[in-house]
Short mmCIF file of C-alpha atoms and ligand atoms in Angstrom, two decimals:
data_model
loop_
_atom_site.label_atom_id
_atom_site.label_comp_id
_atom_site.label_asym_id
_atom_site.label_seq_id
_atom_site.Cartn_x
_atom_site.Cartn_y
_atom_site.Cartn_z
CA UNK A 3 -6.40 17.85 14.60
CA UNK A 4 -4.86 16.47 17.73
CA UNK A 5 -1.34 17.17 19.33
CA UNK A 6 -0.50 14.17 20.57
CA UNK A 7 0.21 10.77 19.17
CA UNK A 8 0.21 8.45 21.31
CA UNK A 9 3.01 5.20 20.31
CA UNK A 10 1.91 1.80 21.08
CA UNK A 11 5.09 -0.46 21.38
CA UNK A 12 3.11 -3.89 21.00
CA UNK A 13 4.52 -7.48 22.40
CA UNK A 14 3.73 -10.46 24.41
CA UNK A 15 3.74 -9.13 27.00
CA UNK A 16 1.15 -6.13 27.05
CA UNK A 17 -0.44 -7.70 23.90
CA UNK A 18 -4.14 -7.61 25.45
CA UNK A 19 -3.66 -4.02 27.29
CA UNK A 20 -2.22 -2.44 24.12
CA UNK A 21 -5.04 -4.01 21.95
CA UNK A 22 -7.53 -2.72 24.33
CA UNK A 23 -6.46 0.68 24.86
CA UNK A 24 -6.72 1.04 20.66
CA UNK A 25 -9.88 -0.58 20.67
CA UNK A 26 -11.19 1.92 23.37
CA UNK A 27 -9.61 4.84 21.49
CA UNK A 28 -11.52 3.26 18.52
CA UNK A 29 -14.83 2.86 19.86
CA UNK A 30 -14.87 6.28 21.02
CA UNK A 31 -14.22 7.97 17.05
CA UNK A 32 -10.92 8.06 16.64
CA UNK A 33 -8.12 6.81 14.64
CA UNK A 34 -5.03 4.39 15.59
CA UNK A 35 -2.87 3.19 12.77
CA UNK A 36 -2.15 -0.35 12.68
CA UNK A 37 0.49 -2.69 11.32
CA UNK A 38 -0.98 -5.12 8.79
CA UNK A 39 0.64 -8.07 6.61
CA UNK A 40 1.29 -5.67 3.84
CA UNK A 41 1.18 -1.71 5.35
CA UNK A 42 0.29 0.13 7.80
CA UNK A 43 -2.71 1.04 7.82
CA UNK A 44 -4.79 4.21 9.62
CA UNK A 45 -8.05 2.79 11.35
CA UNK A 46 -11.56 4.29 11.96
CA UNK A 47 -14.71 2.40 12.94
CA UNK A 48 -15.85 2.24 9.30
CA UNK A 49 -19.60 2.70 9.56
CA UNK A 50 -19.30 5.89 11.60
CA UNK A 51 -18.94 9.17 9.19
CA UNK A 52 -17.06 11.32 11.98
CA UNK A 53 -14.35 8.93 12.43
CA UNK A 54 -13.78 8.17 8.82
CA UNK A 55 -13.76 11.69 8.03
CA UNK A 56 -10.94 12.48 10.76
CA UNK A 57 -8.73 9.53 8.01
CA UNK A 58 -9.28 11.76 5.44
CA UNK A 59 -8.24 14.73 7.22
CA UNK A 60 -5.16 13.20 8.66
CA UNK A 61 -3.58 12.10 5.67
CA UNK A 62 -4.82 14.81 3.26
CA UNK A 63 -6.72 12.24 1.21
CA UNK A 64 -9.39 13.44 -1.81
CA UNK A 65 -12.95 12.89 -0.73
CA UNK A 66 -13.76 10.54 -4.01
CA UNK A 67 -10.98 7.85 -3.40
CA UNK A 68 -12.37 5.33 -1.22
CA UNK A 69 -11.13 3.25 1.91
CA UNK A 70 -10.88 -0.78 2.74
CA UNK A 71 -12.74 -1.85 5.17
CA UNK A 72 -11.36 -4.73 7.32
CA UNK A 73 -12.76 -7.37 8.33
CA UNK A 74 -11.73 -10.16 11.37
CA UNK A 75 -14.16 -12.43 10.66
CA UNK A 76 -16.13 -13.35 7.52
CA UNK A 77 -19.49 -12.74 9.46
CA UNK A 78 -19.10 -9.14 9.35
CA UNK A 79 -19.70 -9.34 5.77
CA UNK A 80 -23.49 -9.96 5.55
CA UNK A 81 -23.47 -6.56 8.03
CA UNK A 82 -21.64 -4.43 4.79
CA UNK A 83 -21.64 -6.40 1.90
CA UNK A 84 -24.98 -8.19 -0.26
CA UNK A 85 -25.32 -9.69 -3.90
CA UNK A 86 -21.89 -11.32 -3.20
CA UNK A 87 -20.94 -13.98 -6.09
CA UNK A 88 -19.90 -17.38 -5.40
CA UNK A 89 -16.54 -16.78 -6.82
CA UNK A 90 -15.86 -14.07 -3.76
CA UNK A 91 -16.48 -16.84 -1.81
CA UNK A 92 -14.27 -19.36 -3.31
CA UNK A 93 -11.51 -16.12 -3.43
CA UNK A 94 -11.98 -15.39 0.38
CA UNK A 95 -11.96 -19.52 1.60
CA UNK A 96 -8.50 -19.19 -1.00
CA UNK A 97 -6.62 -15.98 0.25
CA UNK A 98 -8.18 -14.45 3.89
CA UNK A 99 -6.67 -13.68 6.03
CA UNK A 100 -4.26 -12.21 3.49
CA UNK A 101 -3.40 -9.37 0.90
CA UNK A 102 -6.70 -9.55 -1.55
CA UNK A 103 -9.14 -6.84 -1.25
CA UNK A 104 -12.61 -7.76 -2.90
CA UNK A 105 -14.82 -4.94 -4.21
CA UNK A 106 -18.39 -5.95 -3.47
CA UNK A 107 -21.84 -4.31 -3.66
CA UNK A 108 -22.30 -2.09 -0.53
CA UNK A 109 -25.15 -2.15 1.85
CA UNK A 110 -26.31 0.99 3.14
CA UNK A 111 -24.79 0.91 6.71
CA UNK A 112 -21.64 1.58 5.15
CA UNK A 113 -21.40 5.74 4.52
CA UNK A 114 -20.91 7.50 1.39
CA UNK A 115 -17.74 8.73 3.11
CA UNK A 116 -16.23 5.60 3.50
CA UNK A 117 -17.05 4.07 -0.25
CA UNK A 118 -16.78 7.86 -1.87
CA UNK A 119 -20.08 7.82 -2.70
CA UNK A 120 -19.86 4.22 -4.74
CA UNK A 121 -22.05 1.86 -4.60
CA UNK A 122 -19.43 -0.73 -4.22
CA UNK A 123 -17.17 -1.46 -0.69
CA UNK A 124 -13.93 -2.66 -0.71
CA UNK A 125 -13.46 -5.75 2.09
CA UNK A 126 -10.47 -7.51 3.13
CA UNK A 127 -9.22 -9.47 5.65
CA UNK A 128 -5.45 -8.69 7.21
CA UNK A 129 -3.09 -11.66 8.11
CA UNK A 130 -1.33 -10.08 10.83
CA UNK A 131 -3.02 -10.98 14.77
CA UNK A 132 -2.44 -7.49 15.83
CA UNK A 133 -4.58 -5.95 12.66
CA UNK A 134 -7.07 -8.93 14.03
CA UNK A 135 -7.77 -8.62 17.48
CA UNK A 136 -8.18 -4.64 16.62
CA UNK A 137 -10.90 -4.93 14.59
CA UNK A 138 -12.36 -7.68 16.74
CA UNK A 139 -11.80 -5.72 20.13
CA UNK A 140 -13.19 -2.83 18.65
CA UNK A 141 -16.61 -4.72 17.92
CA UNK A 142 -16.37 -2.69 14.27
CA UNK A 143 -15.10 -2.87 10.68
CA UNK A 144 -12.24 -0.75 10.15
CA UNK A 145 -11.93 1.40 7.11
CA UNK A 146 -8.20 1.84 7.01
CA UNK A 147 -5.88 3.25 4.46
CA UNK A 148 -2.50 2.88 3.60
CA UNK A 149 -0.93 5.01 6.74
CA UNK A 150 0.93 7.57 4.88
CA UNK A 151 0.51 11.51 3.73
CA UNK A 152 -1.85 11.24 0.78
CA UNK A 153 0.95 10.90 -2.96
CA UNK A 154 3.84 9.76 0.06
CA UNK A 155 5.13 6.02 -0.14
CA UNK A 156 3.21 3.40 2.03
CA UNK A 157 4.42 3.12 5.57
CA UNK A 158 5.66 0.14 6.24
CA UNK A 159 7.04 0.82 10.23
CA UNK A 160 5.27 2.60 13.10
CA UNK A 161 8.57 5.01 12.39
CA UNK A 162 7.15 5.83 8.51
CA UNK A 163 4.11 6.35 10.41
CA UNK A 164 5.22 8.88 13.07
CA UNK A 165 7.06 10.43 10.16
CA UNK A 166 4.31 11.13 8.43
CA UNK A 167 1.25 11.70 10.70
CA UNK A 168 2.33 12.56 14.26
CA UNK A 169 0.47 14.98 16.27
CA UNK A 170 -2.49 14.48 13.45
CA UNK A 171 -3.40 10.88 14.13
CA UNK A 172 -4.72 9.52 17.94
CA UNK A 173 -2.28 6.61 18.19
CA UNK A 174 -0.13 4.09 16.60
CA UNK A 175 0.80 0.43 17.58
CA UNK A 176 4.13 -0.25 16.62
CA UNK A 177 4.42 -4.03 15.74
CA UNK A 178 7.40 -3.69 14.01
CA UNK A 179 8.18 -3.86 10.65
CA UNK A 180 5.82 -5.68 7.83
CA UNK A 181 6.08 -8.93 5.96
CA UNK A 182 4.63 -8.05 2.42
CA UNK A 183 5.40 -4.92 2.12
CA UNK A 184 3.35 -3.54 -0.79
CA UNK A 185 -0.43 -3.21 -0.61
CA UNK A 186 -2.95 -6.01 -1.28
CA UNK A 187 -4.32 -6.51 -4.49
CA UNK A 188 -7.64 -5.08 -5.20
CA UNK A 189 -10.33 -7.48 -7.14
CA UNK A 190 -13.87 -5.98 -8.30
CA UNK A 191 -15.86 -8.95 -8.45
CA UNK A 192 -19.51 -7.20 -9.31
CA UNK A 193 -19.14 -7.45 -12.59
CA UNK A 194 -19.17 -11.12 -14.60
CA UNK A 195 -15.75 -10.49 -15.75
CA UNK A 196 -13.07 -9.66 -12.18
CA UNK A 197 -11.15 -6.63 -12.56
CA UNK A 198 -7.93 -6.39 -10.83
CA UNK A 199 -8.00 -2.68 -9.81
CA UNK A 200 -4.63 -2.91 -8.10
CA UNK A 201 -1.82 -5.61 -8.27
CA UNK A 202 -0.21 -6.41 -4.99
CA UNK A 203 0.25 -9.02 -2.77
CA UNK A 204 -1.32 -11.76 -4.12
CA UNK A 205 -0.24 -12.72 -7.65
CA UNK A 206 -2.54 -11.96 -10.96
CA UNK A 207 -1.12 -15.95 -11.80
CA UNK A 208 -2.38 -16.74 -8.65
CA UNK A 209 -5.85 -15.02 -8.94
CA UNK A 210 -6.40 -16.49 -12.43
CA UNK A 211 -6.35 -20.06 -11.65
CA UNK A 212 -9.02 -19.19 -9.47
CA UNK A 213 -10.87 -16.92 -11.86
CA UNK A 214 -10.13 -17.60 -14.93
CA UNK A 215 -10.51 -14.97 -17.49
CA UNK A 216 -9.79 -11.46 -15.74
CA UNK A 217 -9.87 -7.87 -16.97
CA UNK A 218 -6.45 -5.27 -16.27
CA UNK A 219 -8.16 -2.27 -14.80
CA UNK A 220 -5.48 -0.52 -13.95
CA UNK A 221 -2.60 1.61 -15.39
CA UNK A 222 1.04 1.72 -14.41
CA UNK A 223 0.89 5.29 -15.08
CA UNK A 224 0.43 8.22 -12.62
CA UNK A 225 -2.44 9.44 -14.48
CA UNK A 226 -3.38 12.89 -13.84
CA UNK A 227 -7.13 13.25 -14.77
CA UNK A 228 -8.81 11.35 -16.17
CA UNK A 229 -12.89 10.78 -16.64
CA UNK A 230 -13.52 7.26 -16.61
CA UNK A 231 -11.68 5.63 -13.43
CA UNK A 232 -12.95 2.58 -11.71
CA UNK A 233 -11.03 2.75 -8.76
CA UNK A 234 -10.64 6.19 -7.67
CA UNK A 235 -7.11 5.83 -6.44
CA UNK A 236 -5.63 5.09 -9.93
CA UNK A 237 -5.85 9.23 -10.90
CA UNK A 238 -3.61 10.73 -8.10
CA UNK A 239 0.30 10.61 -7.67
CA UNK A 240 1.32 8.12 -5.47
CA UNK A 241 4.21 6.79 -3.63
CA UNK A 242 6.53 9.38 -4.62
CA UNK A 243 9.48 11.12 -2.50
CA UNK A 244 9.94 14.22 -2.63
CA UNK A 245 13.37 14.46 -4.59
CA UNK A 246 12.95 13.36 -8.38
CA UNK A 247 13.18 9.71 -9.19
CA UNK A 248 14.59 8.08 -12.27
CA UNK A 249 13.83 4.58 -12.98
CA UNK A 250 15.58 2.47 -15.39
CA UNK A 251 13.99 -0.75 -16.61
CA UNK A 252 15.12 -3.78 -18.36
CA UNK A 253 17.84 -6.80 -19.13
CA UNK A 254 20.27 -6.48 -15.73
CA UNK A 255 23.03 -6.09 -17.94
CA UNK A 256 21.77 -3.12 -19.66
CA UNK A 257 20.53 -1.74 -16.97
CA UNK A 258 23.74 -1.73 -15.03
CA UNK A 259 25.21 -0.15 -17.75
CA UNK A 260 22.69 2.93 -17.83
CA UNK A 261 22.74 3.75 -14.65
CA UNK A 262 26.40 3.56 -14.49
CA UNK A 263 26.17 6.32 -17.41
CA UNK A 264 23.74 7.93 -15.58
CA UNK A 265 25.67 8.71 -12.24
CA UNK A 266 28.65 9.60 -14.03
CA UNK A 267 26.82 12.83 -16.02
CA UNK A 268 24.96 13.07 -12.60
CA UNK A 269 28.13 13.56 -11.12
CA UNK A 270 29.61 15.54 -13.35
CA UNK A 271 26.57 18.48 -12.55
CA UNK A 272 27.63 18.41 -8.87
CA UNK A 273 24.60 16.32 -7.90
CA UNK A 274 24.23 14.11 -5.10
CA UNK A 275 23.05 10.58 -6.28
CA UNK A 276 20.90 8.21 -4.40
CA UNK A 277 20.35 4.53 -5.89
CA UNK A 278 18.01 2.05 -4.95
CA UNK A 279 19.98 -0.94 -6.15
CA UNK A 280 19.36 -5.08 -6.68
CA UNK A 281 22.14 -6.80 -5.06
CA UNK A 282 23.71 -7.61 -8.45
CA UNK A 283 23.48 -4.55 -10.29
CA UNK A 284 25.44 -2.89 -6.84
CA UNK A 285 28.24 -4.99 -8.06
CA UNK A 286 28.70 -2.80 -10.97
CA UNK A 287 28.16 1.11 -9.87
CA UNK A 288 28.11 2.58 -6.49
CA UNK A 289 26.94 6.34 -5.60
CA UNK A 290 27.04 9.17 -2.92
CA UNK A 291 23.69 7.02 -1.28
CA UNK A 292 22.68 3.45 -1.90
CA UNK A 293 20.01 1.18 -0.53
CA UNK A 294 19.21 -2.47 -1.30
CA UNK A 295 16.34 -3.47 -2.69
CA UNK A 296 17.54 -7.38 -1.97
CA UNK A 297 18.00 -10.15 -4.91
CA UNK A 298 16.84 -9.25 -8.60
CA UNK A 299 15.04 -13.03 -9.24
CA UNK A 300 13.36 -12.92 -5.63
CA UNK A 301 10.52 -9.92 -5.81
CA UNK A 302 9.68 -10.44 -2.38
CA UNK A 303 12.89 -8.69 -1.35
CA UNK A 304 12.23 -5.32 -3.42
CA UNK A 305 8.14 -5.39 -2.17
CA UNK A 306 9.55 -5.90 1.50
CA UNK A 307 12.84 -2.86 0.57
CA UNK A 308 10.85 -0.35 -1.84
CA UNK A 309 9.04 2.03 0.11
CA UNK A 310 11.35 2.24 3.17
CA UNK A 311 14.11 3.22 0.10
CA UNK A 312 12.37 6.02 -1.00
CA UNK A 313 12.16 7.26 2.13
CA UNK A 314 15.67 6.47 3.14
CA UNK A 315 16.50 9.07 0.12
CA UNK A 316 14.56 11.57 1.02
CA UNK A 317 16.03 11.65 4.22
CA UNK A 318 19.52 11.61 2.61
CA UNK A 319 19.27 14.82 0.85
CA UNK A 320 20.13 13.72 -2.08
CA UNK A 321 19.45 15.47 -5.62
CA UNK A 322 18.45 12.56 -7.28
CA UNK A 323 17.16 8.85 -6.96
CA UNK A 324 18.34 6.54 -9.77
CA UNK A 325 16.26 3.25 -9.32
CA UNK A 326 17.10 -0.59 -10.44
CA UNK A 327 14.35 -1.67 -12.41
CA UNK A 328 15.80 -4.97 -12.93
CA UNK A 329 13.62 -6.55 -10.46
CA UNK A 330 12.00 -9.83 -11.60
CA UNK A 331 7.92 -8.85 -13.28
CA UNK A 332 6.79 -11.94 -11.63
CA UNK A 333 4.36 -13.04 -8.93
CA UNK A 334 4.67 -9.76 -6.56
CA UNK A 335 7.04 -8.35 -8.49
CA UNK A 336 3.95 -7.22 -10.67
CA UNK A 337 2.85 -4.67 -8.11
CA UNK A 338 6.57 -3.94 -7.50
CA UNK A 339 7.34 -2.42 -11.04
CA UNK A 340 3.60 -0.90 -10.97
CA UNK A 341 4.62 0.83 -7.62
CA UNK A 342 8.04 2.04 -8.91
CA UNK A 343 6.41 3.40 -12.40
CA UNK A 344 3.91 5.67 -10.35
CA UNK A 345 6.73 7.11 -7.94
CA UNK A 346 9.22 7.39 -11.17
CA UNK A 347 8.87 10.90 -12.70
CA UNK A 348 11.19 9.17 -15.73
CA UNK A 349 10.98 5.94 -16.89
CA UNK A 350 14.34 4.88 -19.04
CA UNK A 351 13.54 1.13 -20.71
CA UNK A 352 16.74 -0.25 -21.92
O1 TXA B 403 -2.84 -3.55 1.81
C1 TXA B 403 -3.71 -2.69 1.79
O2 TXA B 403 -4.69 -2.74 1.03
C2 TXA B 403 -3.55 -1.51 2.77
C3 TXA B 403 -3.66 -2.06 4.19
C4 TXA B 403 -3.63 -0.97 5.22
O3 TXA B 403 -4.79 -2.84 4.31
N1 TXA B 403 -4.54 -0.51 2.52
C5 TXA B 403 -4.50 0.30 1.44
O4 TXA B 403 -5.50 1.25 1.38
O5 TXA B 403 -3.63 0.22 0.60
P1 TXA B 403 -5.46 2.51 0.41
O6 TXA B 403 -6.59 3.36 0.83
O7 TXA B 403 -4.13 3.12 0.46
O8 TXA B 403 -5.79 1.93 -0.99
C6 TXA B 403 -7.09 1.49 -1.27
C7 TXA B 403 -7.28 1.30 -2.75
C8 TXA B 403 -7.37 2.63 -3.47
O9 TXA B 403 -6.70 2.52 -4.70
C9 TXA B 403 -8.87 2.80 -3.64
O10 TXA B 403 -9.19 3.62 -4.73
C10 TXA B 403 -9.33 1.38 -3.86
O11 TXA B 403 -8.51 0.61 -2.98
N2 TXA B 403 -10.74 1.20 -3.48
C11 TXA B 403 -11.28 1.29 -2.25
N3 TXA B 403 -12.62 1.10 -2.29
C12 TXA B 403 -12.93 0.88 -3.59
C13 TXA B 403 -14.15 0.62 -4.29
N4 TXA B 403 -15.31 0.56 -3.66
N5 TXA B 403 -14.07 0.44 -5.63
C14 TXA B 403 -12.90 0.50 -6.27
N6 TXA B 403 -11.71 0.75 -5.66
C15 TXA B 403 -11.73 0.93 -4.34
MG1 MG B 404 -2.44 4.16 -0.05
#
């Protein structure tokens, strides 16, 4: 545990300094949390087991769900990665620098602690040059995590950061807020049929044209226990606040209607009602707390809006958070709806 965090504030102007004080704090084991194109992320030199470890210990993270490891350049990958198919290949020349993870077969530099205990390692490449010329000051790959409290939505400012992991964490560059938003999407390409493990940044439309056939390994649920898991992270809560959230799915129409139903017998118990709203369905109700989650038909707007709303609520005190499921299930908005049905604790389809 350390007590103090250092904060990075990262521009033009001390671009190189910045970069090299985090790359120092790197080299020497510890961890600095970085901004990437689609989180934050919480970075440890990868191959070394004490550093990783002080990730997990941070964030409060199981020892069986394993980290990304990011790359800057696609020569690192002979270092962590072997048997790699010529369709990784064709996915990386496609999407990297950018929001698709690949699951490959690990080589043995890479610890157990990093891959928990798989065979596999999960590789991507972040489009965002302050992620970048970390990993390449530091001279390592960087296993780095989503930057939150393990179950807590994804940080996607230095602030949700500091919020979550100050005084437990050696330093984070603030480079302001993110573009994507939600987290990449994660591909296992080992076996002759890809798996998406995790939909996110990059579209499964996208990925197909590339791939062709692909398998859905992965549940919208927040699945409890389970046996058979291929990517450890689908069996644990995630993303959620910490006050109760009700999400209500379908037509806009309809789903205007519910909630407005829904505030009123809200109301009516004395509770204090947060909504995170699309910009149309805010024409229709309003509550005690509201925050945009941008234009129903544009999914970009609710990936960039999501996470920083639940954690607007939380810090609202609010009783309960009524979200707008209207959001378009299209290109991102795929990992949108897959994010919102893990932090709902109801789902209401209308
Ligand atoms: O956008 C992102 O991917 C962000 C930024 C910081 O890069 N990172 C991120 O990491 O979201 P994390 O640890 O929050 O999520 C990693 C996901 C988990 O669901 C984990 O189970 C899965 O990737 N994963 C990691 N290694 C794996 C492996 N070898 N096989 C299957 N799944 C793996
Ligand atoms: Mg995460």
């Amino acid at each position: 545990m350390n007590n103090k965090t250092l904060v990075f504030k990262i521009d033009e102007s001390n671009f190189a300094d910045i970069i090299s004080k985090a790359a120092r704090i790197l080299k020497q084991g510890g961890t600095v949390a970085f901004p990437t194109e689609t989180v934050y992320g919480l970075g440890a030199n990868a191959l070394d087991p004490d550093a990783v470890l002080k990730i997990f210990e941070a964030k409060g993270r199981p020892a069986d769900n394993p980290l990304i490891v990011h790359i800057a350049s696609k020569d690192s990958l002979d270092m962590i990665a072997t048997d790699i198919p010529p369709i990784a290949f064709e996915l990386m020349d496609a999407f990297w620098p950018g929001p698709l993870t690949l699951v490959l077969k690990r080589k043995s530099v890479v610890p157990d602690i990093t891959t928990g205990g798989l065979d596999t390692v999960a590789v991507r490449m972040p489009d965002n040059p302050v992620a970048l010329a970390l990993i390449k000051e530091a001279g390592t790959p960087l296993a780095a995590p989503s930057a939150n409290t393990s179950g807590r939505p994804s940080p996607t400012t230095a602030e949700h950061v500091i919020s979550d992991l100050s005084g437990r964490i050696d330093a984070v560059i603030d480079g302001g807020a993110v573009e994507v938003g939600v987290e990449s999407t994660v591909l296992d390409v080992t076996s002759d049929i890809p798996a998406i493990l995790r939909p996110g940044g990059v579209s499964l439309e996208v990925i197909k044209k590339y791939v062709g056939e692909v398998v859905i390994g992965y549940t919208d649920q927040a699945v409890e226990e389970s046996d058979v898991v291929r990517s450890p992270g689908m069996k644990y809560t995630h993303y959620s606040p910490k006050t109760r959230v009700v999400l209500v799915e379908g037509d806009g129409m309809a789903v205007a209607a519910k909630i407005s139903e829904l505030i009123d017998s809200y109301s009516e118990k004395n509770m204090r009602v947060g909504l995170l709203i699309t910009d149309e369905t805010a024409k229709h109700v309003s509550a005690d707390e509201m925050y945009s989650l941008g234009r129903r038909n544009v999914p970009e707007d609710a990936a960039r809006n999501l996470f920083a709303g639940l954690r607007y609520m939380d810090g609202m005190d609010v009783d309960i958070i009524i979200v707008d499921g209207s959001v378009k299930c299209d290109g991102v908005g795929v990992a949108v709806l897959n994010r919102l049905r893990k932090a709902a604790n109801k789902l209401i389809e209308v």
